[in-house]
GROMACS .gro file of C-alpha atoms in nm:
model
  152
    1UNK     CA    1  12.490   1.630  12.344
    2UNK     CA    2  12.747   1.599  12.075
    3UNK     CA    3  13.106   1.750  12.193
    4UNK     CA    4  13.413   1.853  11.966
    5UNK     CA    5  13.669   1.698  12.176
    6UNK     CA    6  13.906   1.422  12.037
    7UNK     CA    7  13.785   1.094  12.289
    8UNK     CA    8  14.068   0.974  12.435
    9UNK     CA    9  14.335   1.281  12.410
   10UNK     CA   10  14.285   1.596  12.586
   11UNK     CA   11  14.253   1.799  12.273
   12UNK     CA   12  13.988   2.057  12.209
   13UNK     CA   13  13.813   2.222  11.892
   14UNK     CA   14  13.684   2.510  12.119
   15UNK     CA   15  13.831   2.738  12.348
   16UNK     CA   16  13.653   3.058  12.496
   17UNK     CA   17  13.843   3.381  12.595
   18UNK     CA   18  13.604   3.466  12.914
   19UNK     CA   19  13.601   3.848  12.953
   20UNK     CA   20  13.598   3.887  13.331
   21UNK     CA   21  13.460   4.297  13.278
   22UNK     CA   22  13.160   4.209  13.079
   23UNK     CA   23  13.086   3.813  13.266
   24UNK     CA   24  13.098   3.722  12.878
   25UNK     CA   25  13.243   3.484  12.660
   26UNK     CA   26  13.409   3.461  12.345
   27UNK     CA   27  13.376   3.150  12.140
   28UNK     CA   28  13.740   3.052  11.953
   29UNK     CA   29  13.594   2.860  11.690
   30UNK     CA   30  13.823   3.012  11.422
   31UNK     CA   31  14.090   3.262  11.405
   32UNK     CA   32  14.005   3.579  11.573
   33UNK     CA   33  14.106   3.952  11.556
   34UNK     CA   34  14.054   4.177  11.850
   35UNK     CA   35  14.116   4.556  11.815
   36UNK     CA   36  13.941   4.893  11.935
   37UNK     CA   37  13.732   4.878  11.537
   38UNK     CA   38  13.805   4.670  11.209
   39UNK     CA   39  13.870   4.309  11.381
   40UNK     CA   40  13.604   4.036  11.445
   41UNK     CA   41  13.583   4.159  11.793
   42UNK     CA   42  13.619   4.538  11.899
   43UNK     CA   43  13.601   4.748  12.209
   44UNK     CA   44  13.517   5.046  12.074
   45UNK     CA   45  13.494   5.260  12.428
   46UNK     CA   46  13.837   5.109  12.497
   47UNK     CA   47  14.129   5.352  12.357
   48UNK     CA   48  14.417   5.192  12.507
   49UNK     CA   49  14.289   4.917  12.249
   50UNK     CA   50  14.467   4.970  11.934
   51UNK     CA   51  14.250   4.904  11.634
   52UNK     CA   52  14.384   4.594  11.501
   53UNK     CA   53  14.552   4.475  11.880
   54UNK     CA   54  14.604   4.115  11.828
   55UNK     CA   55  14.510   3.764  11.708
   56UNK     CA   56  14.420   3.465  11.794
   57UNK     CA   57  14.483   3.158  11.577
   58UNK     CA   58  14.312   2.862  11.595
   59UNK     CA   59  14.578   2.511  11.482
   60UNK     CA   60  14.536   2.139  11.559
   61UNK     CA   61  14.301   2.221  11.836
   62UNK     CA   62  14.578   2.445  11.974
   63UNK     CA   63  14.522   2.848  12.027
   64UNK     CA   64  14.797   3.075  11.972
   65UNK     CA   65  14.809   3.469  12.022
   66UNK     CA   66  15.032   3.734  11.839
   67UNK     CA   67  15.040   4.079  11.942
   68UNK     CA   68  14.938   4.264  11.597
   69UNK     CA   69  15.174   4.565  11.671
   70UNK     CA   70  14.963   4.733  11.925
   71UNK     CA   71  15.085   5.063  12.095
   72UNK     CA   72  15.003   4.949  12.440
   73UNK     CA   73  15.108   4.592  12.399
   74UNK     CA   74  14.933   4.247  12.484
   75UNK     CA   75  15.020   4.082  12.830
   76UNK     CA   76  14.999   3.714  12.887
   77UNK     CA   77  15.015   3.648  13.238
   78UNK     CA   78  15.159   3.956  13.362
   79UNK     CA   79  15.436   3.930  13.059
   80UNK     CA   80  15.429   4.131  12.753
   81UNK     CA   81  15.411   3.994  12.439
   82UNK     CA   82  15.694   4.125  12.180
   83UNK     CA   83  15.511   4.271  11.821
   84UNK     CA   84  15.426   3.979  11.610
   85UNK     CA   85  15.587   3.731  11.831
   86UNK     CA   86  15.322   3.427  11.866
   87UNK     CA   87  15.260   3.253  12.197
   88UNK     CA   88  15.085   2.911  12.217
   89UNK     CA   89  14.812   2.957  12.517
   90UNK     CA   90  14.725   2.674  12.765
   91UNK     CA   91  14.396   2.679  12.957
   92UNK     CA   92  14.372   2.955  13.284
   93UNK     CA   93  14.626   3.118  13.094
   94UNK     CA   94  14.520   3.551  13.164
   95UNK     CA   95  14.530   3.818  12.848
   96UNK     CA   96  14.562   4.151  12.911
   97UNK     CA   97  14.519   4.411  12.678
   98UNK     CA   98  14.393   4.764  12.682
   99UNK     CA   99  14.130   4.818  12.999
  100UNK     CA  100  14.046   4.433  12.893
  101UNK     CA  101  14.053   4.094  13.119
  102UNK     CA  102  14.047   3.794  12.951
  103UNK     CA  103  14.083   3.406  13.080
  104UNK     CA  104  14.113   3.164  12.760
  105UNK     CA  105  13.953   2.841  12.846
  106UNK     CA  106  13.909   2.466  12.693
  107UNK     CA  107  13.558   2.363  12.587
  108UNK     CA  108  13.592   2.054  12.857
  109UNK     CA  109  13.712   2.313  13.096
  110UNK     CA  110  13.432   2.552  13.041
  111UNK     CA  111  13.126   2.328  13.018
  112UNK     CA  112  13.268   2.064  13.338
  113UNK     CA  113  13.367   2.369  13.524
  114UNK     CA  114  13.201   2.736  13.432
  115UNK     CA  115  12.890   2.708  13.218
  116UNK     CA  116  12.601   2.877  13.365
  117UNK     CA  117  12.423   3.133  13.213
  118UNK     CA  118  12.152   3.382  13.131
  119UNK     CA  119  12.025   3.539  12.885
  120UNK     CA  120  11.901   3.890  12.825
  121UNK     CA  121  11.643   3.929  12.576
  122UNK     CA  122  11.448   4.213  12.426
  123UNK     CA  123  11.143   4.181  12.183
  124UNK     CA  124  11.173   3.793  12.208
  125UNK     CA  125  11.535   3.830  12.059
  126UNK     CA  126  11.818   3.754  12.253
  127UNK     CA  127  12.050   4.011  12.278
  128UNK     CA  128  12.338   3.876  12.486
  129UNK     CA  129  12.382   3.570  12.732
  130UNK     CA  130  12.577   3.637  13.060
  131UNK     CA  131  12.777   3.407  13.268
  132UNK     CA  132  12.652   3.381  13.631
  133UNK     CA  133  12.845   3.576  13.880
  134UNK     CA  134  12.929   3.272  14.066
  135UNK     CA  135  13.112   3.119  13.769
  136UNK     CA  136  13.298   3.396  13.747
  137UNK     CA  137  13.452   3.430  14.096
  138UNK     CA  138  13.491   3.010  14.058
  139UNK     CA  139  13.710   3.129  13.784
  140UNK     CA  140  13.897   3.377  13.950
  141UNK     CA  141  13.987   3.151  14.232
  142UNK     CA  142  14.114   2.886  14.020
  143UNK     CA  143  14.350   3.087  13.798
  144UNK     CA  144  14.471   3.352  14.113
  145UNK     CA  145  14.785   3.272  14.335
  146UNK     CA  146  14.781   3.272  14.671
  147UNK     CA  147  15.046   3.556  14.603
  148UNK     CA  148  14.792   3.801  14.380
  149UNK     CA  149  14.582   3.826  14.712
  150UNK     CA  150  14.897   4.007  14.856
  151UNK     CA  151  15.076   4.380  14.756
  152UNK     CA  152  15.438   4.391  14.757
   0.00000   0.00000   0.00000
């Protein structure tokens, strides 16, 4: 199996935003626009989504996200983004948005790590693939504190 990381550096093509709500993924292949309706991906039940809520860009095998204005704003982990301000994102690294969970992820990091799936098919057609439960808490534990599992 052919992979689009650089050998030798610790740079990735691919990143995946994992939506923890849905136990789906996102493939970052290219740059992205998530909003409520108009963007490459929508949430269209979601109205604390605005409709064009924010990017994702795609540079030199680096991801970068820029809150697009939105009325509710765009959290990185736990910090709000400013309008238009860009923010280079590192693997583990949480977005949320809206009622949305996210967890952006390298392809090395995702395939080593989380990759297990399933998918659901209808009429012989497959109409979405889900990632095991299991992954999912796996991926939980490795990007919560010790602190989250506390209230102040």
């Amino acid at each position: 199996m052919s992979t689009n990381s650089t050998i030798g550096a610790k740079k990735y093509k691919t990143w995946y935003l994992i939506d923890i709500n849905k136990r789906s993924c996102v493939d970052i292949t290219k740059s992205l626009v998530i909003g409520r309706e108009g963007g490459d991906v929508n949430f269209p039940n979601d109205k604390k989504v605005s409709r064009l809520h924010f990017a994702i860009e795609l540079r030199k095998n680096n991801v970068f996200i820029k809150d697009l204005g939105s009325t509710n704003g765009t959290r990185v982990n736990g910090q709000i983004i400013k309008p238009q301000e860009e923010i280079k994102l590192s693997p583990s690294d949480e977005i949320k948005f809206g009622s949305q969970l996210f967890v952006i992820i390298s392809q090395k990091q995702f395939f080593d790590k989380f990759w297990e799936e399933r998918s659901i098919t209808t009429n012989g057609f497959t109409e979405r693939t889900e990632i095991n439960q299991s992954k999912i808490d796996h991926i939980l534990k490795i990007i919560r504190k010790p602190e989250d599992d506390f209230e102040s």
